[in-house]
C-alpha cells in the first residue's frame, strides 16, 4: 500500500492532547500516599502539623505542575497510515503506530479513571513487550470515537464512517462465572491454606498469624473473587470491524479484535467442569503477546457450554468446523512415555486447520489455521527416540495457545512436518490482505477472511 | 553421525553442515573450564583438606573432559541446514533432536551475531526471528562469508514472500 503522504489533506489530523484530567487520574496514588504519610506521622516527634502542611504545600503543587507540563507535551495525531505519538518533556519521544498493522484495540477503564469519566485506549501491535501504544487518558466518548476512527482507517474505509454496529453473540451469566470458579480445583487449593490459617489462629488465639499470611489471602482472593470480578458481565459481540469483548466489574475492558487477527484458539475443559459440560476458550492475538500473565486479555469466553463455544469458534475462524476434523490418536506405545496422558493425545487436520488434543483430566483442544502457522518444529527426546516417537509443534505468536501433536510415530511425524509445511504455504497464499475491508474501487482478490463475509 | 541413523532429516535435500570451528571453539571452552576447575578447586582441596579430595576433583574434571569432547564433536556434526524454495530447514541435536521449518515469508528479521570468542574462531550465528517466540530457528557455527550470504538471501526471500501475520 502506498503511504500517500503527499496528500496531507485527508491523512493528517490536528495534534490532539489527552484529557485535561489525566494528571490527577494518574497521580491519585501519589496523592493518596502523601496523605497516608501525613496521617501516619501527625503525632510523631519531628513532624508537627505545621511542618507537614508546609511539606504538602510544596510537594502537591510540584507534582501537579510536573503532571501538567508532561500532559502539555504529550500529543497525538493521525498522519496517513500512522498514529503519531509525541511525548516527553526533556527527552522528546516520537512513536509511529502503523494502523494497517493494528492487531487489536482496547478501551480500558480502571476504577479510578471511571470516577473521573476517563478511559485508556490501548493499541496492540505485533512484536515486543513494549510495542503497544497507550493513550491514557481520554474522555470516554472521545476514546470510543477515536477507536472507531482508527479501526475504520485500519480497515481501509472512510475514517468518518462512525461506530460500526454490533450484534451480541454470547453473554455469560454471573451464575456461570461463579459456578465455574466454584468447580475449580485451583480455587479450593488456593482457599484451603487461608482457611487453615484462620482456624489455626482462632484455635491458638494468635491473631498475628492472620496478619502474617496476608499474601496467602491475596492469592485466594485472586483465584476466587478476582476471577469473578474480571469476568463479570462478559459479553462477546460481533461487528464489521471485529470481535468485541466486554468484561469487568471494577476495571472494565472493551476489546476489539479485527477479523483475521486471531492466531490460534484453545478450548479448555478443567476436570470438574465436565459435570456441567462447560469449557473455556482462549486465543492468541499477536498484539497481546506473552505479557498477559493473568489472562486478562486472552480469554475469549471464560465459561460456556461446549456447543456455544464451538459455535463461537465458527465466528472467530470462519468456514471452519472443528467437530468435522477427524482426530487420530497417538500410538499405543506412547503409554510408556506418558502413562496417564497418552490416551488423550490426538491430532487431526483438514484443508483449513490443524487440531490437537491433550490432557486426560484437564482436557485441551488446540486449533490453528494453516495460514497462521509461523514455523513447524519436530522434536525428539532420548526416551521418545527409544520408543520410535516424535513430537510436532506448530508455532504460533506468543499467548496461551501452544499447538503440538505429541508422541507421534517417528515416520508419521516426518511426513506430518512435510505436509504441514505444504499446507501452511498454500494457506498463506490464499489468506487475505492486511486490510480486511478493501475499498470498493480496489479490484484485488480481497478474500480477506473476515467475519462480515460470513454474516452476509 | 551415520546417515542411516538420521531419520529426522529428509535425505533428498541439499543439507549443509556447519563449520568445524564450532567444535574447536567449544573444545577450547571445555578444556579451559576443566583445567581451571581442576587446578583451582582440586589444588585448594588438595592443599587445605586432603590430598585425595584434590585427586578426586582432578579425576572428575578429566572424566568430564573425556566425555565432553566426543559429545560436542557429535553435536557439531548434528548441525545442518537446507534452503528450499519456500522455507529454511534447520536440524540439530544428538540426545534431544530438533528440526525447524521456517517459511521465508514468516521471517520478521534476521540477526547475525559474533561474540569476541566466535570472531576469534571465525564463526558467526544466524538467528531467524518469526512472530512466534518459540520458533528457535538458529544456525550456529557459520563462517562469516556464509553467514552474510545466508542473511542476504533470507532477507531477499523474506521480502519477496512476505506475508502478514
Coordinates of C-alpha atoms in Angstrom, one line a residue:
Chain A
X1 CA 0.0 0.0 0.0
X2 CA 1.2 3.5 -0.7
X3 CA 1.7 5.8 2.3
X4 CA 0.2 8.7 0.4
X5 CA 1.9 11.4 2.5
X6 CA 1.9 13.8 -0.5
X7 CA -1.7 14.4 0.2
X8 CA -1.9 15.7 3.8
X9 CA -5.4 16.9 3.3
X10 CA -7.0 13.5 4.0
X11 CA -4.5 11.8 6.2
X12 CA -3.0 14.3 8.6
X13 CA -5.1 15.5 11.6
X14 CA -4.6 18.2 14.1
X15 CA -2.3 17.4 17.0
X16 CA -4.6 16.4 19.9
X17 CA -4.0 16.3 23.6
X18 CA -5.1 13.8 26.2
X19 CA -7.9 14.7 28.6
X20 CA -7.0 17.5 31.0
X21 CA -8.0 15.4 34.0
X22 CA -5.2 12.9 33.1
X23 CA -2.6 14.1 35.7
X24 CA -4.9 13.8 38.8
X25 CA -6.3 10.5 37.4
X26 CA -2.8 9.1 37.1
X27 CA -1.4 10.7 40.2
X28 CA -4.0 9.9 42.7
X29 CA -1.8 7.1 44.0
X30 CA 0.9 9.6 44.8
X31 CA -1.5 12.0 46.5
X32 CA -3.1 9.2 48.5
X33 CA 0.4 8.1 49.6
X34 CA 1.2 11.7 50.7
X35 CA -1.9 11.9 52.7
X36 CA -1.2 8.5 54.2
X37 CA 2.3 9.7 55.3
X38 CA 0.7 12.8 56.9
X39 CA -1.9 10.9 58.8
X40 CA 0.6 8.4 60.0
X41 CA 3.1 10.9 61.2
X42 CA 0.8 13.5 62.6
X43 CA 1.6 12.7 66.2
X44 CA 5.3 11.7 65.9
X45 CA 8.1 14.0 67.2
X46 CA 9.6 15.9 64.4
X47 CA 6.5 16.1 62.2
X48 CA 4.5 18.9 63.8
X49 CA 1.2 19.6 61.9
X50 CA 2.6 22.9 60.6
X51 CA 5.7 21.3 59.1
X52 CA 3.5 18.6 57.4
X53 CA 1.2 21.2 55.9
X54 CA 4.2 23.2 54.6
X55 CA 5.6 20.0 53.1
X56 CA 2.3 19.1 51.5
X57 CA 2.0 22.6 50.2
X58 CA 5.3 22.1 48.4
X59 CA 5.0 18.5 47.2
X60 CA 1.5 18.5 45.9
X61 CA 1.7 21.6 43.7
X62 CA 5.1 20.4 42.4
X63 CA 3.6 17.0 41.4
X64 CA 0.6 18.7 39.8
X65 CA 2.9 21.1 38.0
X66 CA 5.0 18.3 36.6
X67 CA 1.9 16.3 35.7
X68 CA 0.5 19.2 33.7
X69 CA 3.8 20.1 32.0
X70 CA 4.1 16.5 30.9
X71 CA 0.5 16.5 29.8
X72 CA 1.1 19.6 27.7
X73 CA 4.0 18.0 25.9
X74 CA 2.1 14.8 25.1
X75 CA 0.2 15.0 21.8
X76 CA -1.1 12.5 19.2
X77 CA -2.2 12.9 15.7
X78 CA -3.1 10.8 12.7
X79 CA -0.7 11.0 9.8
X80 CA -1.8 9.0 6.8
X81 CA -1.5 5.4 7.8
X82 CA 0.2 6.1 11.1
X83 CA -0.9 7.3 14.5
X84 CA 1.9 9.6 15.8
X85 CA 2.6 10.0 19.5
X86 CA 4.8 12.7 20.8
X87 CA 5.8 12.7 24.5
X88 CA 8.5 13.7 26.9
X89 CA 9.4 17.0 28.5
X90 CA 13.2 16.9 28.5
X91 CA 13.7 13.9 26.2
X92 CA 11.3 14.1 23.3
X93 CA 10.0 10.8 22.0
X94 CA 8.0 10.2 18.9
X95 CA 6.3 6.9 18.1
X96 CA 4.6 5.9 14.9
X97 CA 2.0 3.2 15.1
X98 CA 1.2 1.6 11.7
X99 CA -2.5 1.4 11.6
X100 CA -2.6 -1.4 9.0
X101 CA -0.6 -3.5 11.5
X102 CA -3.0 -3.0 14.3
X103 CA -3.8 -6.3 16.0
X104 CA -6.4 -5.1 18.5
X105 CA -7.7 -2.0 20.1
X106 CA -8.8 -2.0 23.8
X107 CA -10.6 0.6 25.8
X108 CA -9.7 0.1 29.5
X109 CA -11.4 1.9 32.3
X110 CA -9.7 1.3 35.7
X111 CA -11.8 2.1 38.7
X112 CA -10.1 5.4 39.4
X113 CA -10.4 6.6 35.9
X114 CA -14.1 5.7 35.9
X115 CA -14.6 8.1 38.7
X116 CA -13.2 10.9 36.5
X117 CA -15.2 9.7 33.5
X118 CA -11.9 8.7 31.7
X119 CA -10.8 5.8 29.6
X120 CA -7.4 4.5 28.3
X121 CA -7.1 3.5 24.7
X122 CA -4.6 0.7 24.1
X123 CA -3.4 0.0 20.6
X124 CA -1.9 -3.5 20.3
X125 CA 0.6 -4.0 17.6
X126 CA 2.6 -7.2 17.0
X127 CA 6.1 -7.7 18.4
X128 CA 7.8 -7.0 21.6
X129 CA 6.5 -6.4 25.1
X130 CA 6.5 -2.6 25.0
X131 CA 5.1 -2.5 21.5
X132 CA 1.7 -1.3 22.4
X133 CA 0.9 2.3 22.4
X134 CA -1.4 3.6 25.0
X135 CA -3.4 6.8 25.3
X136 CA -4.2 7.4 28.9
X137 CA -6.5 9.1 29.5
X138 CA -9.2 10.3 27.1
X139 CA -12.7 11.2 27.8
X140 CA -15.0 8.1 27.5
X141 CA -16.8 9.4 24.4
X142 CA -13.6 10.6 22.8
X143 CA -12.0 7.2 23.3
X144 CA -14.9 5.5 21.6
X145 CA -14.8 7.9 18.7
X146 CA -11.1 7.5 18.3
X147 CA -11.4 3.8 18.4
X148 CA -14.0 3.8 15.6
X149 CA -11.8 6.1 13.6
X150 CA -8.7 4.1 14.0
X151 CA -10.4 0.8 13.2
X152 CA -12.0 2.4 10.1
X153 CA -8.7 3.7 8.9
X154 CA -7.0 0.3 9.6
X155 CA -9.8 -1.4 7.7
X156 CA -9.4 0.9 4.8
X157 CA -12.8 2.5 4.8
X158 CA -13.6 6.2 5.3
X159 CA -12.4 7.4 8.7
X160 CA -15.7 9.2 9.4
X161 CA -17.7 6.0 8.9
X162 CA -18.6 6.1 12.6
X163 CA -19.0 3.4 15.1
X164 CA -19.8 0.0 13.5
X165 CA -23.0 -1.6 14.6
X166 CA -22.6 -4.7 16.8
X167 CA -24.5 -7.8 17.4
X168 CA -24.2 -9.7 20.7
X169 CA -23.2 -13.3 20.2
X170 CA -22.8 -14.6 23.7
X171 CA -23.2 -13.1 27.2
X172 CA -22.0 -15.1 30.1
X173 CA -24.4 -15.1 33.1
X174 CA -23.0 -14.3 36.5
X175 CA -24.2 -17.7 37.9
X176 CA -22.0 -19.5 35.3
X177 CA -18.9 -17.4 36.2
X178 CA -19.4 -18.1 39.9
X179 CA -20.1 -21.7 39.2
X180 CA -17.0 -22.0 37.1
X181 CA -14.9 -20.6 40.0
X182 CA -16.5 -23.0 42.5
X183 CA -16.0 -26.0 40.2
X184 CA -12.3 -25.5 40.1
X185 CA -9.6 -27.5 41.9
X186 CA -7.4 -24.4 41.8
X187 CA -9.9 -22.4 43.8
X188 CA -10.1 -24.9 46.6
X189 CA -6.3 -25.4 46.6
X190 CA -5.9 -21.6 46.9
X191 CA -8.6 -21.3 49.6
X192 CA -7.5 -24.3 51.7
X193 CA -4.3 -22.7 53.2
X194 CA -6.2 -19.5 54.0
X195 CA -9.0 -21.3 55.8
X196 CA -6.4 -23.4 57.7
X197 CA -4.6 -20.3 58.8
X198 CA -7.7 -18.7 60.1
X199 CA -8.8 -21.8 62.0
X200 CA -5.4 -22.2 63.5
X201 CA -5.3 -18.6 64.5
X202 CA -8.5 -18.8 66.4
X203 CA -7.6 -22.2 67.9
X204 CA -4.4 -20.8 69.3
X205 CA -5.7 -17.3 70.0
X206 CA -2.8 -15.9 67.9
X207 CA -4.2 -13.2 65.6
X208 CA -0.7 -12.3 64.5
X209 CA -1.0 -15.5 62.3
X210 CA -3.7 -13.8 60.3
X211 CA -1.7 -10.7 59.7
X212 CA 1.4 -12.7 58.7
X213 CA -0.4 -14.5 55.9
X214 CA -1.8 -11.6 54.0
X215 CA -0.1 -12.7 50.8
X216 CA -1.9 -16.1 51.1
X217 CA -5.3 -14.2 51.3
X218 CA -4.4 -12.1 48.3
X219 CA -3.7 -15.2 46.3
X220 CA -7.0 -16.8 47.4
X221 CA -8.8 -13.5 46.5
X222 CA -7.2 -13.5 43.1
X223 CA -8.4 -17.1 42.5
X224 CA -11.9 -16.6 43.6
X225 CA -13.4 -13.1 43.8
X226 CA -10.7 -11.7 41.4
X227 CA -11.8 -14.1 38.7
X228 CA -15.5 -13.3 39.2
X229 CA -14.7 -9.6 39.1
X230 CA -12.6 -9.8 35.9
X231 CA -15.1 -11.9 34.1
X232 CA -18.1 -10.1 35.4
X233 CA -20.7 -9.4 32.7
X234 CA -18.6 -11.0 29.9
X235 CA -20.1 -10.2 26.5
X236 CA -18.9 -11.3 23.1
X237 CA -20.3 -9.4 20.2
X238 CA -19.6 -9.2 16.5
X239 CA -19.3 -6.1 14.4
X240 CA -17.8 -5.5 10.9
X241 CA -14.6 -4.2 12.5
X242 CA -14.1 -7.3 14.5
X243 CA -14.9 -9.2 17.6
X244 CA -15.9 -7.2 20.6
X245 CA -15.2 -8.5 24.1
X246 CA -16.5 -6.6 27.1
X247 CA -15.9 -7.6 30.7
X248 CA -15.0 -6.5 34.2
X249 CA -16.8 -5.2 37.3
X250 CA -14.3 -2.7 38.7
X251 CA -11.8 -2.3 35.8
X252 CA -13.8 -2.5 32.6
X253 CA -12.2 -3.7 29.4
X254 CA -13.6 -3.4 25.9
X255 CA -11.5 -5.3 23.4
X256 CA -11.9 -5.1 19.7
X257 CA -10.0 -7.8 17.7
X258 CA -10.3 -7.2 14.0
X259 CA -11.2 -10.1 11.7
X260 CA -8.3 -12.4 10.9
X261 CA -6.3 -11.3 13.9
X262 CA -6.9 -14.4 15.9
X263 CA -3.9 -16.6 15.5
X264 CA -4.9 -19.7 17.4
X265 CA -7.6 -20.9 19.7
X266 CA -7.6 -23.2 22.7
X267 CA -10.7 -24.9 24.2
X268 CA -10.0 -25.9 27.8
X269 CA -12.1 -28.1 30.0
X270 CA -10.9 -28.3 33.6
X271 CA -11.6 -31.6 35.3
X272 CA -14.6 -30.6 37.4
X273 CA -16.3 -28.6 34.6
X274 CA -17.2 -31.9 32.9
X275 CA -20.1 -32.1 35.4
X276 CA -21.7 -29.2 33.7
X277 CA -20.2 -29.7 30.2
X278 CA -18.5 -26.3 30.4
X279 CA -15.4 -25.1 28.6
X280 CA -13.2 -22.0 28.4
X281 CA -11.9 -20.5 25.2
X282 CA -8.5 -18.8 25.0
X283 CA -7.0 -17.1 22.0
X284 CA -3.6 -16.0 20.7
X285 CA -3.6 -12.5 19.3
X286 CA -0.2 -11.1 18.2
X287 CA -0.6 -7.8 20.0
X288 CA -1.5 -9.2 23.3
X289 CA 1.7 -11.2 23.4
X290 CA 3.1 -13.1 26.3
X291 CA 2.9 -10.2 28.7
X292 CA -0.6 -11.1 29.8
X293 CA 0.2 -13.2 32.8
X294 CA -3.2 -13.3 34.3
X295 CA -5.2 -13.9 31.1
X296 CA -6.9 -10.5 31.3
X297 CA -6.8 -10.1 27.5
X298 CA -6.5 -13.6 26.0
X299 CA -9.8 -15.1 27.2
X300 CA -12.4 -15.2 24.5
X301 CA -15.0 -16.9 26.6
X302 CA -14.5 -17.6 30.3
X303 CA -17.1 -20.3 30.7
X304 CA -19.9 -21.6 28.4
X305 CA -21.4 -24.9 27.3
X306 CA -19.3 -26.7 24.7
X307 CA -21.9 -26.2 21.9
X308 CA -21.8 -22.4 22.4
X309 CA -18.0 -22.4 22.4
X310 CA -17.9 -24.3 19.2
X311 CA -20.4 -22.0 17.6
X312 CA -18.3 -19.0 18.6
X313 CA -15.3 -20.8 17.1
X314 CA -17.0 -20.7 13.7
X315 CA -17.3 -17.0 14.1
X316 CA -13.7 -16.5 15.0
X317 CA -12.3 -18.7 12.3
X318 CA -14.9 -18.5 9.6
X319 CA -15.6 -21.5 7.5
X320 CA -14.0 -23.9 9.9
X321 CA -15.8 -26.8 11.6
X322 CA -13.6 -28.3 14.3
X323 CA -16.0 -31.1 15.0
X324 CA -15.7 -32.4 11.5
X325 CA -11.9 -32.8 11.8
X326 CA -11.2 -36.5 12.4
X327 CA -8.7 -37.0 15.2
X328 CA -6.0 -39.7 15.0
X329 CA -4.9 -40.9 18.5
X330 CA -1.2 -41.4 19.4
X331 CA 0.2 -44.9 19.0
X332 CA -0.3 -47.2 21.9
X333 CA 3.3 -47.4 22.9
X334 CA 3.2 -43.7 23.8
X335 CA 1.9 -45.0 27.2
X336 CA 5.5 -45.9 28.1
X337 CA 6.3 -42.2 27.8
X338 CA 3.1 -40.7 29.3
X339 CA 1.4 -43.4 31.4
X340 CA -1.5 -41.2 32.3
X341 CA -1.9 -38.7 29.5
X342 CA -1.1 -40.8 26.5
X343 CA -4.6 -41.8 25.6
X344 CA -5.7 -38.1 25.3
X345 CA -3.0 -37.2 22.7
X346 CA -4.5 -37.0 19.2
X347 CA -4.3 -34.7 16.3
X348 CA -6.2 -34.1 13.0
X349 CA -6.0 -31.8 10.1
X350 CA -8.2 -30.8 7.2
X351 CA -7.8 -28.2 4.4
X352 CA -8.1 -25.3 6.8
X353 CA -7.0 -26.1 10.3
X354 CA -4.8 -28.2 12.4
X355 CA -6.3 -29.6 15.6
X356 CA -4.5 -31.2 18.5
X357 CA -6.0 -32.7 21.7
X358 CA -4.3 -33.4 25.0
X359 CA -4.9 -33.8 28.7
X360 CA -6.7 -36.7 30.2
X361 CA -8.2 -34.8 33.1
X362 CA -7.7 -31.2 32.1
X363 CA -8.9 -31.5 28.5
X364 CA -7.4 -29.2 26.0
X365 CA -8.2 -28.8 22.3
X366 CA -5.9 -26.5 20.3
X367 CA -6.9 -25.2 16.9
X368 CA -4.6 -23.3 14.5
X369 CA -5.4 -22.3 10.9
X370 CA -2.7 -23.4 8.5
X371 CA -2.3 -19.9 7.3
X372 CA -1.3 -18.7 10.7
X373 CA 1.4 -21.2 11.4
X374 CA 4.7 -19.3 12.0
X375 CA 7.0 -22.3 11.9
X376 CA 6.9 -26.1 12.2
X377 CA 9.2 -28.0 14.6
X378 CA 9.8 -31.6 15.3
X379 CA 11.5 -32.6 18.5
X380 CA 12.6 -35.9 19.8
X381 CA 14.0 -36.6 23.2
X382 CA 16.1 -39.6 24.1
X383 CA 13.2 -41.6 25.6
X384 CA 11.0 -40.7 22.6
X385 CA 13.7 -42.0 20.3
X386 CA 13.9 -45.3 22.1
X387 CA 10.2 -45.7 21.6
X388 CA 10.3 -44.5 18.0
X389 CA 8.2 -41.5 18.8
X390 CA 8.5 -37.8 18.0
X391 CA 6.5 -34.6 18.7
X392 CA 5.5 -32.0 16.2
X393 CA 5.0 -28.3 17.3
X394 CA 3.2 -25.7 15.2
X395 CA 4.5 -22.4 16.5
X396 CA 2.0 -19.5 17.0
X397 CA 2.5 -16.0 18.2
X398 CA 3.1 -15.6 22.0
X399 CA 0.0 -16.4 24.0
X400 CA -1.8 -19.2 25.9
X401 CA -2.1 -21.5 22.9
X402 CA 0.7 -23.9 22.2
X403 CA -0.2 -26.3 19.5
X404 CA 1.6 -29.7 19.4
X405 CA 0.9 -33.2 18.3
X406 CA 2.7 -35.1 21.0
X407 CA 4.2 -38.6 20.8
X408 CA 3.5 -39.5 17.2
X409 CA 5.2 -42.3 15.4
X410 CA 8.6 -41.0 14.1
X411 CA 7.9 -41.8 10.5
X412 CA 4.4 -40.3 10.7
X413 CA 5.9 -37.1 12.3
X414 CA 8.3 -37.0 9.4
X415 CA 5.5 -36.9 6.8
X416 CA 3.5 -34.5 9.1
X417 CA 6.2 -31.9 9.0
X418 CA 6.5 -32.1 5.2
X419 CA 2.7 -32.0 4.8
X420 CA 2.2 -29.2 7.3
X421 CA 4.9 -27.0 5.6
X422 CA 3.0 -27.5 2.3
X423 CA -0.4 -26.8 3.8
X424 CA 0.8 -23.7 5.5
X425 CA 2.3 -22.5 2.3
X426 CA -0.9 -22.8 0.3
X427 CA -2.9 -21.4 3.3
X428 CA -0.8 -18.3 3.4
X429 CA -1.1 -17.8 -0.3
X430 CA -4.9 -17.8 -0.1
X431 CA -5.0 -15.7 3.1
X432 CA -6.3 -12.2 2.8
X433 CA -4.6 -8.8 2.8
X434 CA -3.7 -6.8 5.9
X435 CA -6.7 -4.5 5.4
X436 CA -9.8 -6.5 6.0
X437 CA -12.3 -4.3 4.2
X438 CA -10.9 -3.5 0.8
X439 CA -12.0 -0.1 -0.6
X440 CA -14.8 -0.5 -3.2
X441 CA -12.5 0.7 -6.0
X442 CA -9.9 -1.9 -5.2
X443 CA -10.4 -4.9 -7.5
X444 CA -7.8 -7.0 -5.9
X445 CA -8.7 -10.6 -4.9
X446 CA -9.6 -9.2 -1.4
X447 CA -10.8 -12.5 0.0
X448 CA -9.9 -11.1 3.4
X449 CA -11.0 -13.8 5.7
X450 CA -13.4 -11.7 7.7
X451 CA -16.4 -12.2 9.9
X452 CA -18.6 -9.9 8.0
X453 CA -18.3 -12.1 5.0
X454 CA -19.9 -14.9 6.9
X455 CA -22.5 -12.5 8.1
X456 CA -23.6 -11.9 4.6
Chain B
X1 CA 26.5 -39.5 12.9
X2 CA 25.7 -42.1 10.4
X3 CA 23.3 -41.1 7.6
X4 CA 21.1 -44.2 8.3
X5 CA 20.7 -43.0 11.9
X6 CA 19.4 -39.7 10.7
X7 CA 15.7 -40.3 10.2
X8 CA 15.0 -36.7 11.3
X9 CA 16.5 -35.0 8.3
X10 CA 14.9 -35.8 4.9
X11 CA 17.8 -37.1 2.8
X12 CA 16.6 -35.7 -0.5
X13 CA 17.8 -32.2 0.3
X14 CA 21.0 -30.3 -0.1
X15 CA 22.0 -30.3 3.5
X16 CA 24.8 -28.1 4.6
X17 CA 27.0 -28.8 7.6
X18 CA 28.4 -26.0 9.8
X19 CA 32.0 -25.2 10.3
X20 CA 34.3 -27.4 12.4
X21 CA 35.4 -24.2 14.1
X22 CA 32.3 -24.5 16.2
X23 CA 33.7 -27.8 17.6
X24 CA 37.1 -26.2 18.1
X25 CA 35.6 -23.2 19.9
X26 CA 33.6 -25.5 22.2
X27 CA 36.6 -27.7 22.7
X28 CA 38.7 -24.8 23.8
X29 CA 35.9 -23.7 26.2
X30 CA 35.5 -27.1 27.6
X31 CA 39.2 -27.8 28.1
X32 CA 39.8 -24.3 29.6
X33 CA 36.9 -24.9 32.0
X34 CA 38.1 -28.4 33.0
X35 CA 41.7 -27.3 33.6
X36 CA 40.7 -24.2 35.5
X37 CA 38.3 -26.2 37.8
X38 CA 40.9 -29.0 38.3
X39 CA 43.7 -26.5 39.2
X40 CA 41.7 -24.2 41.4
X41 CA 39.3 -26.4 43.2
X42 CA 41.5 -29.5 43.1
X43 CA 44.5 -27.5 44.2
X44 CA 42.7 -25.8 47.1
X45 CA 41.2 -29.1 48.3
X46 CA 44.4 -30.9 47.9
X47 CA 46.4 -28.3 49.8
X48 CA 44.0 -27.5 52.6
X49 CA 41.7 -30.5 53.1
X50 CA 43.2 -33.8 51.9
X51 CA 45.3 -34.8 49.0
X52 CA 42.8 -37.5 47.9
X53 CA 40.0 -34.9 47.8
X54 CA 42.0 -32.9 45.3
X55 CA 42.8 -36.0 43.3
X56 CA 39.1 -36.9 43.1
X57 CA 38.3 -33.4 41.7
X58 CA 41.1 -33.6 39.2
X59 CA 39.9 -37.1 38.1
X60 CA 36.3 -35.9 37.8
X61 CA 37.4 -33.0 35.6
X62 CA 39.4 -35.3 33.4
X63 CA 36.4 -37.6 33.1
X64 CA 34.1 -34.7 32.2
X65 CA 36.6 -33.6 29.6
X66 CA 36.9 -37.1 28.1
X67 CA 33.1 -37.5 28.0
X68 CA 32.5 -34.0 26.7
X69 CA 34.9 -34.0 23.8
X70 CA 33.1 -36.6 21.7
X71 CA 29.8 -35.2 22.8
X72 CA 30.5 -31.7 21.4
X73 CA 32.0 -33.3 18.3
X74 CA 28.8 -35.2 17.7
X75 CA 26.7 -32.1 18.4
X76 CA 28.7 -30.0 15.9
X77 CA 28.2 -32.7 13.3
X78 CA 24.5 -32.8 14.0
X79 CA 24.0 -29.2 12.9
X80 CA 22.7 -28.9 9.4
X81 CA 20.5 -26.7 7.4
X82 CA 18.9 -26.7 4.0
X83 CA 17.4 -24.0 1.9
X84 CA 14.3 -25.0 0.0
X85 CA 12.2 -22.9 -2.4
X86 CA 9.9 -21.6 0.3
X87 CA 11.4 -22.4 3.6
X88 CA 14.6 -23.0 5.6
X89 CA 15.1 -26.2 7.4
X90 CA 17.4 -26.4 10.4
X91 CA 18.2 -29.7 12.3
X92 CA 20.4 -30.2 15.3
X93 CA 20.9 -32.2 18.5
X94 CA 22.1 -35.6 19.4
X95 CA 20.2 -36.5 22.5
X96 CA 17.4 -34.1 22.1
X97 CA 16.9 -33.7 18.4
X98 CA 15.0 -31.0 16.6
X99 CA 14.1 -29.9 13.2
X100 CA 12.7 -26.5 12.4
X101 CA 10.9 -25.5 9.2
X102 CA 10.6 -21.7 8.9
X103 CA 8.9 -20.3 5.8
X104 CA 10.7 -17.3 4.4
X105 CA 7.5 -15.3 4.4
X106 CA 7.2 -15.7 8.1
X107 CA 10.5 -14.1 9.0
X108 CA 10.3 -10.8 10.8
X109 CA 14.0 -10.1 10.8
X110 CA 17.4 -11.9 10.6
X111 CA 20.2 -11.5 13.2
X112 CA 23.8 -12.2 12.6
X113 CA 25.9 -12.3 15.8
X114 CA 29.5 -13.0 16.5
X115 CA 30.9 -12.5 20.0
X116 CA 34.6 -12.0 20.7
X117 CA 35.3 -15.7 21.1
X118 CA 33.3 -16.6 18.0
X119 CA 35.1 -13.9 16.0
X120 CA 38.4 -15.3 17.2
X121 CA 37.4 -18.7 15.8
X122 CA 36.0 -17.2 12.7
X123 CA 32.3 -18.2 13.1
X124 CA 29.0 -16.4 13.4
X125 CA 25.5 -17.2 14.5
X126 CA 22.4 -16.5 12.3
X127 CA 19.0 -16.2 14.0
X128 CA 15.7 -16.0 12.2
X129 CA 13.0 -14.3 14.1
X130 CA 9.4 -15.0 13.4
X131 CA 6.4 -13.6 15.2
X132 CA 6.5 -16.7 17.4
X133 CA 8.8 -16.7 20.4
X134 CA 9.2 -20.4 20.3
X135 CA 10.4 -20.9 16.7
X136 CA 14.0 -21.3 17.8
X137 CA 15.5 -21.0 14.3
X138 CA 19.2 -20.6 14.9
X139 CA 22.2 -21.7 12.9
X140 CA 25.4 -21.7 14.8
X141 CA 29.0 -22.0 13.6
X142 CA 28.7 -20.4 10.2
X143 CA 31.8 -18.9 8.6
X144 CA 31.3 -15.2 8.3
X145 CA 31.1 -15.2 4.5
X146 CA 28.4 -17.9 4.6
X147 CA 26.6 -16.1 7.4
X148 CA 26.5 -13.0 5.3
X149 CA 25.3 -14.9 2.2
X150 CA 22.6 -16.6 4.2
X151 CA 21.5 -13.3 5.7
X152 CA 21.2 -11.6 2.4
X153 CA 19.4 -14.5 0.8
X154 CA 17.0 -14.8 3.7
X155 CA 16.3 -11.1 3.7
X156 CA 15.7 -11.0 0.0
X157 CA 13.5 -14.1 0.0
X158 CA 11.7 -12.8 3.1
X159 CA 10.9 -9.6 1.4
X160 CA 9.7 -11.4 -1.8
X161 CA 7.4 -13.8 0.1
X162 CA 6.4 -11.6 3.0
X163 CA 3.0 -12.5 4.4
X164 CA 1.1 -10.6 7.0
X165 CA 0.5 -12.1 10.4

